[in-house]
Coordinates of C-alpha atoms and ligand atoms in Angstrom, one line a residue:
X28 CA 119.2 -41.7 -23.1
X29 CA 118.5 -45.1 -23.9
X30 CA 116.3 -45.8 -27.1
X31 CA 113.9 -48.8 -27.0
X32 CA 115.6 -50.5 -29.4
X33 CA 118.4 -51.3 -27.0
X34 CA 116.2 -53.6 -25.6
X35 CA 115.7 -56.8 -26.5
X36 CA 112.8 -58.6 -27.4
X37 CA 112.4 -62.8 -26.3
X38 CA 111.2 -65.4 -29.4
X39 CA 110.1 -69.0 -27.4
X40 CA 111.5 -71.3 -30.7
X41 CA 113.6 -71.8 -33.4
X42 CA 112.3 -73.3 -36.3
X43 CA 111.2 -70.8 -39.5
X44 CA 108.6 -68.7 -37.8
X45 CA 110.6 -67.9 -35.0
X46 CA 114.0 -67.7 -37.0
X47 CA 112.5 -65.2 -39.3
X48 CA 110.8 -63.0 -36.9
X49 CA 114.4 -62.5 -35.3
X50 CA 115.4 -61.8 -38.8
X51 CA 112.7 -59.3 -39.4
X52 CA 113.5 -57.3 -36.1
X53 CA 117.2 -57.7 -36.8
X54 CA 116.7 -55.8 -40.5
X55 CA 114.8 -53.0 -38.3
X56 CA 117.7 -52.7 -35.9
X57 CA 116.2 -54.5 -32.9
X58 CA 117.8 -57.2 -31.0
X59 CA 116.1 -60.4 -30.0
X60 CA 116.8 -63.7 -27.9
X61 CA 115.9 -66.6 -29.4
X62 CA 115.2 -69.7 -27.1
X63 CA 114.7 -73.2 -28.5
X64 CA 114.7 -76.3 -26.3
X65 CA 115.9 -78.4 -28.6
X66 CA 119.4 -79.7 -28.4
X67 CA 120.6 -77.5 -31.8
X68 CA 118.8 -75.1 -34.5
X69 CA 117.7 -77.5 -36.8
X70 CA 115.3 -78.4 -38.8
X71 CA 114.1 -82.0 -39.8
X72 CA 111.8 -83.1 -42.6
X73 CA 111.7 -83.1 -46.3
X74 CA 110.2 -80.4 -48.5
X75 CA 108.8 -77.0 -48.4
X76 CA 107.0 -75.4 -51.7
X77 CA 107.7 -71.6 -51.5
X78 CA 104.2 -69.9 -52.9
X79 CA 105.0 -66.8 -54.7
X80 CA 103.8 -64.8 -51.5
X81 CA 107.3 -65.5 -49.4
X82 CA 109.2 -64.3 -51.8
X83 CA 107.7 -60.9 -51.4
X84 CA 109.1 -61.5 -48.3
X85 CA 112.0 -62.8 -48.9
X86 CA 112.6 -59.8 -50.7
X87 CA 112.5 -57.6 -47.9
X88 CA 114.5 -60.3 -45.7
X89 CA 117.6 -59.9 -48.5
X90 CA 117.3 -63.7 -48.7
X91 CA 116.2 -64.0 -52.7
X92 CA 119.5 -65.1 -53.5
X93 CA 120.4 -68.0 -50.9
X94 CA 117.0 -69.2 -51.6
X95 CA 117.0 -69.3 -55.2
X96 CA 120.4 -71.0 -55.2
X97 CA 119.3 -74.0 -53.2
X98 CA 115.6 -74.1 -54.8
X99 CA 114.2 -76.0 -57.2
X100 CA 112.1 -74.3 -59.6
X101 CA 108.6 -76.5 -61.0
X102 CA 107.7 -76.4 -64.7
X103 CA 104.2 -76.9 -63.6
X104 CA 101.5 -77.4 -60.9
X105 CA 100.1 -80.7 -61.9
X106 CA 96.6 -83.3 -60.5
X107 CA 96.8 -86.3 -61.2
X108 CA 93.5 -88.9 -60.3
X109 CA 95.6 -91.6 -58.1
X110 CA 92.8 -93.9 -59.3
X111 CA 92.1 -94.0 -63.3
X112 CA 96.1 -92.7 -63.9
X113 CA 94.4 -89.8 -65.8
X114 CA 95.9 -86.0 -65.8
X115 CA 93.3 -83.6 -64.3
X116 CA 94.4 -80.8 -64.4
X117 CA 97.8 -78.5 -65.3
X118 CA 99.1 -75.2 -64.4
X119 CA 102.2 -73.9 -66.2
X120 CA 104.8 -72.1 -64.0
X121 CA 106.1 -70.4 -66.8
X122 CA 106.2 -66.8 -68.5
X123 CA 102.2 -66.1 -67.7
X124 CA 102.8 -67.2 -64.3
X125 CA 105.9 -65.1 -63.6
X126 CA 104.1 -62.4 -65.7
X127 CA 101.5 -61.8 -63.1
X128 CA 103.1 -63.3 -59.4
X129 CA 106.8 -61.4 -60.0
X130 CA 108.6 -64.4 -58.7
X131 CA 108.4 -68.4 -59.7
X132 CA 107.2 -70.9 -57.5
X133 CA 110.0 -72.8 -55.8
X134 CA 110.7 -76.2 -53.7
X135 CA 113.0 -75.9 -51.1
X136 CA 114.5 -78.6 -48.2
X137 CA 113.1 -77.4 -45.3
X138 CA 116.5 -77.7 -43.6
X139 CA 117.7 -75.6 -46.4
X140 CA 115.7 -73.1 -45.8
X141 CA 116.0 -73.1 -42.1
X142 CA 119.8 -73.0 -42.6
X143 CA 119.7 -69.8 -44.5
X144 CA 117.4 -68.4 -42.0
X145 CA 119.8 -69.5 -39.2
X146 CA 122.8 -67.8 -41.1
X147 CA 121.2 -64.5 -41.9
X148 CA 120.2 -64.3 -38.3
X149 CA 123.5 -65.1 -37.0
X150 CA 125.0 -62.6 -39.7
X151 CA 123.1 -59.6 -38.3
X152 CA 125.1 -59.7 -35.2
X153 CA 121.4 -58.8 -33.8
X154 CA 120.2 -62.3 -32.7
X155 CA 121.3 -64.1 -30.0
X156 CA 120.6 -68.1 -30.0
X157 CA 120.4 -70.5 -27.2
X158 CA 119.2 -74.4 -27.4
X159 CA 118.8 -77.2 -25.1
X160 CA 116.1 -74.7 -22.9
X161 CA 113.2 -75.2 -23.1
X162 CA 110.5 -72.3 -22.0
X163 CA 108.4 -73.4 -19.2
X164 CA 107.5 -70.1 -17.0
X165 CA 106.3 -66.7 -18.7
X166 CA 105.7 -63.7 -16.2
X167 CA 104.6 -60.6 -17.9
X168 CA 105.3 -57.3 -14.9
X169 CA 107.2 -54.1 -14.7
X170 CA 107.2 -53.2 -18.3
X171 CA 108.7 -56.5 -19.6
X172 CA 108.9 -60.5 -19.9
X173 CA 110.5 -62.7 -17.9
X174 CA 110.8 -66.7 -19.0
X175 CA 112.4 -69.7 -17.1
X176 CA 113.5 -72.4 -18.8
X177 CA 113.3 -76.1 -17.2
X178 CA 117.3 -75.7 -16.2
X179 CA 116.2 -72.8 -14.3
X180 CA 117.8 -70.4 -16.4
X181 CA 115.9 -67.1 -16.7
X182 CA 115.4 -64.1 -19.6
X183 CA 114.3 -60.8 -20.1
X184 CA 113.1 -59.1 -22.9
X185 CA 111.2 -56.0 -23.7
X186 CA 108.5 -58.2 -24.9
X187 CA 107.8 -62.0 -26.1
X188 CA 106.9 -63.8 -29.0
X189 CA 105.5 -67.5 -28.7
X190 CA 106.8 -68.9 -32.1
X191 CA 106.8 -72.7 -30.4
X192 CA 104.5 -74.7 -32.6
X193 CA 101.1 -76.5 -33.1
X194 CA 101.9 -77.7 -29.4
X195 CA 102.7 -74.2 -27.8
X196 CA 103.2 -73.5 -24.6
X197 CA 102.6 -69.6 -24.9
X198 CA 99.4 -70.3 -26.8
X199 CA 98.3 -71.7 -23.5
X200 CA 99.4 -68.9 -21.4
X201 CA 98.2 -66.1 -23.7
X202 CA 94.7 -67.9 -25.1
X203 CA 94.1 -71.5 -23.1
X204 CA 92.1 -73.1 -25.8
X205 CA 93.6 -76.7 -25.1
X206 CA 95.0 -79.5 -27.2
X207 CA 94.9 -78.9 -31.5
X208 CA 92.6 -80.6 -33.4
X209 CA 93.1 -83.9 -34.8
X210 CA 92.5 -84.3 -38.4
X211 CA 91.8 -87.4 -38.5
X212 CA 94.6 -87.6 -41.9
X213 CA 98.0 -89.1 -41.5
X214 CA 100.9 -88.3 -43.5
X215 CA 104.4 -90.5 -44.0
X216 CA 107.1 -88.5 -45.7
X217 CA 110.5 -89.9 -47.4
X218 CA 113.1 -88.2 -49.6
X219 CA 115.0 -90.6 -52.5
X220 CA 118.0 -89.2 -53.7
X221 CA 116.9 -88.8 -57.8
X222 CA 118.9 -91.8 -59.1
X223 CA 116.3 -94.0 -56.9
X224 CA 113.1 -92.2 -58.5
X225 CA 112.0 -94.4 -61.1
X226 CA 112.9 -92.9 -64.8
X227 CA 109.1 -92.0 -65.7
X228 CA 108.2 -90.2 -62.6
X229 CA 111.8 -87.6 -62.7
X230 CA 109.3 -85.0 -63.6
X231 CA 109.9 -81.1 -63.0
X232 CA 106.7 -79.9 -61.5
X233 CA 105.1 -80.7 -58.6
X234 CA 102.6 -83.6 -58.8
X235 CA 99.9 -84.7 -56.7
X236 CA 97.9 -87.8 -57.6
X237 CA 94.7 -87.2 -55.9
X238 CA 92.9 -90.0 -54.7
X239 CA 89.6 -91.4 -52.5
X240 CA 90.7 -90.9 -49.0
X241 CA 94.6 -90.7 -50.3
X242 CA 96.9 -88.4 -51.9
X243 CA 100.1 -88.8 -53.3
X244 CA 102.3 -85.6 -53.9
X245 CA 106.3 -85.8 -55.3
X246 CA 108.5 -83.6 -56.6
X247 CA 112.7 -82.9 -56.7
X248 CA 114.4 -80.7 -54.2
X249 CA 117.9 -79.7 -53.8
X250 CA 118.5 -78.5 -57.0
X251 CA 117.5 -81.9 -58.3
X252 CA 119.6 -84.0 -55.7
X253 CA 116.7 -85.6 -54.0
X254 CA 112.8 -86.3 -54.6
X255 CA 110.2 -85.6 -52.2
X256 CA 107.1 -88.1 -51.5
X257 CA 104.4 -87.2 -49.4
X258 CA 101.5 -89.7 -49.0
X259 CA 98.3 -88.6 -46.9
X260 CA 95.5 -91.0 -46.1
X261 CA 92.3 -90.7 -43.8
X262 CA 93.4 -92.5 -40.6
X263 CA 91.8 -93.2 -37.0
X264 CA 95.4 -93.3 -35.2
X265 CA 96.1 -90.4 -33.1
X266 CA 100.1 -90.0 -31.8
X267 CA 100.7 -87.0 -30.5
X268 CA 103.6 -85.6 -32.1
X269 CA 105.8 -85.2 -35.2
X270 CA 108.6 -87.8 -36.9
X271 CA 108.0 -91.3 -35.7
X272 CA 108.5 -94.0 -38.3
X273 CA 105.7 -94.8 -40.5
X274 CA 104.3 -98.8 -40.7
X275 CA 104.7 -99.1 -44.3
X276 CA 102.0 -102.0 -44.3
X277 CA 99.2 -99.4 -43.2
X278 CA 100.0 -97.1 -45.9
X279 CA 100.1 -100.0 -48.9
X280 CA 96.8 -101.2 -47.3
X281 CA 95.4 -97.5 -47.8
X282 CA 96.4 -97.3 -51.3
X283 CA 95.3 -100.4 -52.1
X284 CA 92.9 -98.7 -54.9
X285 CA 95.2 -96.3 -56.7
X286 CA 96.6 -96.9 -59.8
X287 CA 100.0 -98.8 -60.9
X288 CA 102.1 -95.7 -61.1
X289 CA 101.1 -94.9 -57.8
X290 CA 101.7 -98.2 -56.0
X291 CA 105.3 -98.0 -57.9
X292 CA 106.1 -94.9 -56.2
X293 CA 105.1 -95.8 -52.7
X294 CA 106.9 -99.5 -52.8
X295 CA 110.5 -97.3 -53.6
X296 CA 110.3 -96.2 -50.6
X297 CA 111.5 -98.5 -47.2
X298 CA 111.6 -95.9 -44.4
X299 CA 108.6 -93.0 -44.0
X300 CA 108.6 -90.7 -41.4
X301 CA 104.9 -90.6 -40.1
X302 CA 103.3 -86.8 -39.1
X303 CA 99.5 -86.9 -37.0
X304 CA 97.9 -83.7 -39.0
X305 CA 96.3 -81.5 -36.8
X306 CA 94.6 -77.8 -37.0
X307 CA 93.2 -75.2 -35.2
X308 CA 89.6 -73.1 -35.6
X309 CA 90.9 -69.5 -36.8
X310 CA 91.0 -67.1 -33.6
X311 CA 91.5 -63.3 -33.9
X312 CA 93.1 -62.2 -30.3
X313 CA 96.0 -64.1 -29.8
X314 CA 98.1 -61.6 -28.3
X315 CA 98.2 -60.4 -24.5
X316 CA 100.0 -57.4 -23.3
X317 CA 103.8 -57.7 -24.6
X318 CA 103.4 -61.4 -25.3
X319 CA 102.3 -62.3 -29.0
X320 CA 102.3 -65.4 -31.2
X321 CA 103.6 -66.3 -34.6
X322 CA 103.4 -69.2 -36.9
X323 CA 101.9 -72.3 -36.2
X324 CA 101.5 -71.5 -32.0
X325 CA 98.8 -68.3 -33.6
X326 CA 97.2 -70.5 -36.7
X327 CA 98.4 -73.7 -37.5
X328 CA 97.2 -75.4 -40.5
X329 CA 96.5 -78.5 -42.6
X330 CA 99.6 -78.4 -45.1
X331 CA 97.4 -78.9 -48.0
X332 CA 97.5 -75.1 -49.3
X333 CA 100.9 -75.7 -48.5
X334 CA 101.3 -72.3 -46.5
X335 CA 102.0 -72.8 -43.2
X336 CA 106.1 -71.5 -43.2
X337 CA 105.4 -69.3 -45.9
X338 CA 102.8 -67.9 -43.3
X339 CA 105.5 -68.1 -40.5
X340 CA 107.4 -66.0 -42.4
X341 CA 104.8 -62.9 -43.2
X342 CA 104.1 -62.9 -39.7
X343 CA 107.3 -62.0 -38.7
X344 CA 108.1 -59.7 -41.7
X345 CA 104.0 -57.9 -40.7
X346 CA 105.1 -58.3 -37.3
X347 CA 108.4 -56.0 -37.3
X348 CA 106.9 -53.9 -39.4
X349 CA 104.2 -52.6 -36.5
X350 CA 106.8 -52.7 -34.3
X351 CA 108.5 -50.0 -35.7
X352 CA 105.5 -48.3 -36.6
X353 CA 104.1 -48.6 -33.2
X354 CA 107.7 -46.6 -31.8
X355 CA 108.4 -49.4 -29.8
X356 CA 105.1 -49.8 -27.9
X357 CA 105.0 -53.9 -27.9
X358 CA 101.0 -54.3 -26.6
X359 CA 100.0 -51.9 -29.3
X360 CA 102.1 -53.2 -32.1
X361 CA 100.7 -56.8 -31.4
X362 CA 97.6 -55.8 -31.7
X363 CA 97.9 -54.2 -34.6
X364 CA 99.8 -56.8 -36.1
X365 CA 97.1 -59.7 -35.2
X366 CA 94.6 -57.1 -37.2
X367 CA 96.5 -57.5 -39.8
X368 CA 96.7 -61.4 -39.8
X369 CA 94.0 -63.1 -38.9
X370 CA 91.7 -62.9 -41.6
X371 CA 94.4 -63.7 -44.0
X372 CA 95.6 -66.8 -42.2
X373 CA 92.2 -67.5 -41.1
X374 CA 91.3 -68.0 -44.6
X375 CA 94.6 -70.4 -45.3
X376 CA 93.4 -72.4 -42.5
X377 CA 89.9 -72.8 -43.4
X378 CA 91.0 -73.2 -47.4
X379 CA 93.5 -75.6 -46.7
X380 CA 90.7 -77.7 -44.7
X381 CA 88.4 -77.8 -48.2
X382 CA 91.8 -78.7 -50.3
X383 CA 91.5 -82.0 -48.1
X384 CA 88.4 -82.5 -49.1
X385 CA 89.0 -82.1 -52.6
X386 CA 92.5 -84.0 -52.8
X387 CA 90.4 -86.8 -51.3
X388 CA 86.8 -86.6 -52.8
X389 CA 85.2 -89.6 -54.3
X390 CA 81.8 -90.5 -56.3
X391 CA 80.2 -87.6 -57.3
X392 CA 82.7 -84.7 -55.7
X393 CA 85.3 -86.5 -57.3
X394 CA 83.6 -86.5 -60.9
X395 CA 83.2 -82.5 -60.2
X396 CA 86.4 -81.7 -59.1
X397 CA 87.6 -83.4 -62.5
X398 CA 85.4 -81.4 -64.2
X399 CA 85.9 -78.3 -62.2
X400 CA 89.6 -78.4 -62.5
X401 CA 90.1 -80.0 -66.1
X402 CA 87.7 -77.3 -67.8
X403 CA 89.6 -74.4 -65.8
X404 CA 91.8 -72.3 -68.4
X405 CA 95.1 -71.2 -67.5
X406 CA 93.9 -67.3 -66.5
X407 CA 91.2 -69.0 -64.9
X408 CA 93.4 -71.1 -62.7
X409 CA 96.1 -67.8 -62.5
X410 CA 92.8 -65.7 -61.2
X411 CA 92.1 -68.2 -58.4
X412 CA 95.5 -68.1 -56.6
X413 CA 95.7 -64.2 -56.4
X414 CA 94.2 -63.8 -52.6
X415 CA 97.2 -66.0 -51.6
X416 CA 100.4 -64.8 -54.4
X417 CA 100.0 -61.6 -54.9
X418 CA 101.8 -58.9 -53.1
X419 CA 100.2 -57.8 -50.0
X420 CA 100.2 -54.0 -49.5
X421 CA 99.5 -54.9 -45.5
X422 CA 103.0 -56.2 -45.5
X423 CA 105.3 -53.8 -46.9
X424 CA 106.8 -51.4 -44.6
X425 CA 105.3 -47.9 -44.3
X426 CA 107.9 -46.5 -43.1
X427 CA 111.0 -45.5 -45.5
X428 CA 113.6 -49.0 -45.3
X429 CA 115.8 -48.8 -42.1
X430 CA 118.0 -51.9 -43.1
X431 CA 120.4 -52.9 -40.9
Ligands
FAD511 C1 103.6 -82.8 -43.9 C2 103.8 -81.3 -43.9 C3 104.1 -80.6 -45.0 C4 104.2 -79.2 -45.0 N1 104.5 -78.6 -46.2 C5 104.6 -77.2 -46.2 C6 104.9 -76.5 -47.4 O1 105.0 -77.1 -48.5 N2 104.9 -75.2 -47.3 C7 104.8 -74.5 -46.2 O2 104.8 -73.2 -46.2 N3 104.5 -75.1 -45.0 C8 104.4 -76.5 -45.0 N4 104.1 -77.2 -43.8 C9 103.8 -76.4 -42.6 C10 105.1 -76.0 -41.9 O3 106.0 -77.1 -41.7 C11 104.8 -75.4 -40.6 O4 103.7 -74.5 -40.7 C12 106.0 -74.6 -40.1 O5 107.1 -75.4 -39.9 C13 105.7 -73.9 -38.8 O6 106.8 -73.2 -38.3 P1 106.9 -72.7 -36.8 O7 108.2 -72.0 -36.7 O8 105.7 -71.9 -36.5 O9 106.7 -73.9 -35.9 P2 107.8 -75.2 -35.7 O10 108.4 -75.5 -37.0 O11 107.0 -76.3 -35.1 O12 108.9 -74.6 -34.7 C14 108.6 -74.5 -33.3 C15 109.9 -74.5 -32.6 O13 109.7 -74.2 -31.2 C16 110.4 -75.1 -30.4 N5 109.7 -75.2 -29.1 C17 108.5 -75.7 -28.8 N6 108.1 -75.5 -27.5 C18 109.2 -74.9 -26.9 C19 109.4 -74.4 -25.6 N7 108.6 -74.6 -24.6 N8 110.6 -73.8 -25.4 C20 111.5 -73.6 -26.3 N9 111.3 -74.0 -27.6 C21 110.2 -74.6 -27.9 C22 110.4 -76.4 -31.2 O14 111.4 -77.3 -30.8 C23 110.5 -75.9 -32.6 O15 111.9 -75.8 -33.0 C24 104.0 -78.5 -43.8 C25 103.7 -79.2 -42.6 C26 103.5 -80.6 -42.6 C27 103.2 -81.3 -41.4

């Protein structure tokens, strides 16, 4: 008799969310199709920080090692005011941090961590992976999914999970609220390779110089290889789209204000890659039937609680966890599974919205933030992050481990 974990079950996209959702159901014994339309798995981009949360997951994933031996581990959280030059505020990654989080905070290449994802999946012998087809036709009948791709090729699968992006075509099918939001905040993004970063600034923590309408963030990846720069200002331009090239004379002409240290930073850098920020409102139901999403197609995020992989990546982890404990019942599991979401992600989403405000503040917010953050102590600052760090009892399996 067949068991319904013979069946396969079809992921729309292969960057982290999608990757480790194959993963997840791969560790519980159940196959999946991955289908990404572009030409390779790849990932492109700079850096990723790795909140204690993922690694919780991680965990589970049996991926603590291959992460930890491409990561880069922070001695400290640090702000920065981008205008006076002045330290606001520090947070040390050490012992008291470890203490009360399990796991240190890490820095990863993005296409790092995608690669580690791609090679766990690939290991399983679960996970099947086909580029160059992109998803274009969902029809949900007779107990399953079928997708078409634009070449016309078709799939089936027990049931579907839309892990396709801020610009997703299954969020369309399954909730139809339109277009993302526009931020109205643009970000260019360049990595140095270390012997580039001027001497001064080859600090071991992540930094973020926060600043009126601006922020500046940088710190080393690759186990010390490369450094990451990330500069976000407040911008009308609206370009659909991720990774076009940055005009380096808008983003001088934006930090015009900030301080020398600052302005040093950004003139080291020739080429940025340029990223429109967009959101969405939190939504609750974004699952229909056998067809779920994940990632950024179910929540996408401002980056500025930087969360929205690690978020990825418990969704997949939450997600193959219901599945299992649903007995293979996809419309029930994905319900349950959304439950067990959306108020955590909602609240990334709508945090991550206030950080902005904060990174950016000026006049009289500013002078309170500096206040705010500088008088904070250490447990006070420790106490703050424990909604997001800690372990999540939701997320853990219920059931005993059934490792593949
Ligand atoms: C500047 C910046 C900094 C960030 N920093 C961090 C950070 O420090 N920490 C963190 O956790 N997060 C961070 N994020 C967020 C993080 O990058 C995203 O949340 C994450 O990459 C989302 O992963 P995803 O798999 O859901 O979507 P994506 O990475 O967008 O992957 C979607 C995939 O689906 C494919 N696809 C789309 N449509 C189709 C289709 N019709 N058919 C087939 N395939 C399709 C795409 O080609 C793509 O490969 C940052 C984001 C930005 C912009």
């Amino acid at each position: 008799m067949s068991n319904w974990k013979d069946q396969q079950v079809l992921i729309v996209g292969g960057g982290i969310g999608g990757l480790a959702a194959a993963l997840a159901l791969a560790r519980k014994g159940i196959p999946s199709q991955v289908i990404e339309q572009a030409p390779e798995f790849k990932e492109i981009g700079a850096g990723i920080q790795l909140g204690l949360n993922v690694f919780w997951m991680f965990e589970i994933l049996g991926l603590i090692e291959p992460i930890n031996a491409l990561a880069v581990f922070p001695n400290n959280l640090i702000m920065m005011d981008s205008i006076s030059g002045e330290e606001v505020t520090r947070i040390s990654l050490g012992d008291a941090f470890r203490k009360k989080f399990h796991y240190s905070y890490a820095l990863i290449h993005r296409a790092d961590l995608h690669k580690v994802l791609l090679k766990a999946c690939e290991d399983s012998g679960r996970v099947k992976l086909d580029a160059s087809q992109k998803v274009v036709k969902v029809d949900q009948s007779g107990g399953g999914v079928t997708v078409r791709t634009e070449s016309g090729r078709e799939y089936r699968g027990a049931a579907l999970i839309g892990a396709d992006g801020l610009w997703s075509t299954i969020r369309e099918i399954v909730v139809g609220d339109g277009k993302p939001r526009v931020a109205g905040h643009i970000t260019y993004r360049a990595v140095l390779p270390t012997s580039e970063m001027p001497e001064k600034f080859r600090w071991n923590d992540m930094v973020l110089w926060a600043g009126e309408k601006v922020h500046l963030v940088h710190y080393p990846l690759r186990t010390g290889e490369l450094f990451n720069l990330v500069a976000v200002f407040h911008s009308d331009r609206y370009e659909e789209g991720w990774d076009s090239y940055g005009d380096p004379a808008e983003l001088h002409e934006r930090f015009a204000k900030t301080c020398e240290p600052v302005r040093t930073l950004l003139n080291k850098i020739e080429s940025w890659r340029m990223w429109v920020l967009c959101d969405r409102p939190p939504i609750k139901d974004w699952s229909k039937g056998r067809i779920t999403l994940l990632g950024d197609a179910a929540h996408p995020m401002l980056q500025y609680l930087a969360q929205g992989a690690n978020m990825s990546i418990e969704d997949g982890v939450c997600l193959a966890n219901k599945v299992v404990e649903a007995n293979g019942d996809y419309s029930a599991a994905f319900l349950a599974y959304q439950k067990a979401r959306y108020l955590r992600t909602g609240r990334v989403q709508i945090t991550a919205r206030v950080y902005g405000e904060f990174f950016h503040a000026s006049g009289v917010a500013k002078e309170l933030r500096n206040l705010m953050l500088s008088s904070r102590s250490q447990d006070d600052a420790m106490a703050g992050m424990d909604w997001l760090y800690s372990k999540q009892p939701e997320l853990m399996p219920r059931e005993a481990a059934q490792v593949a």
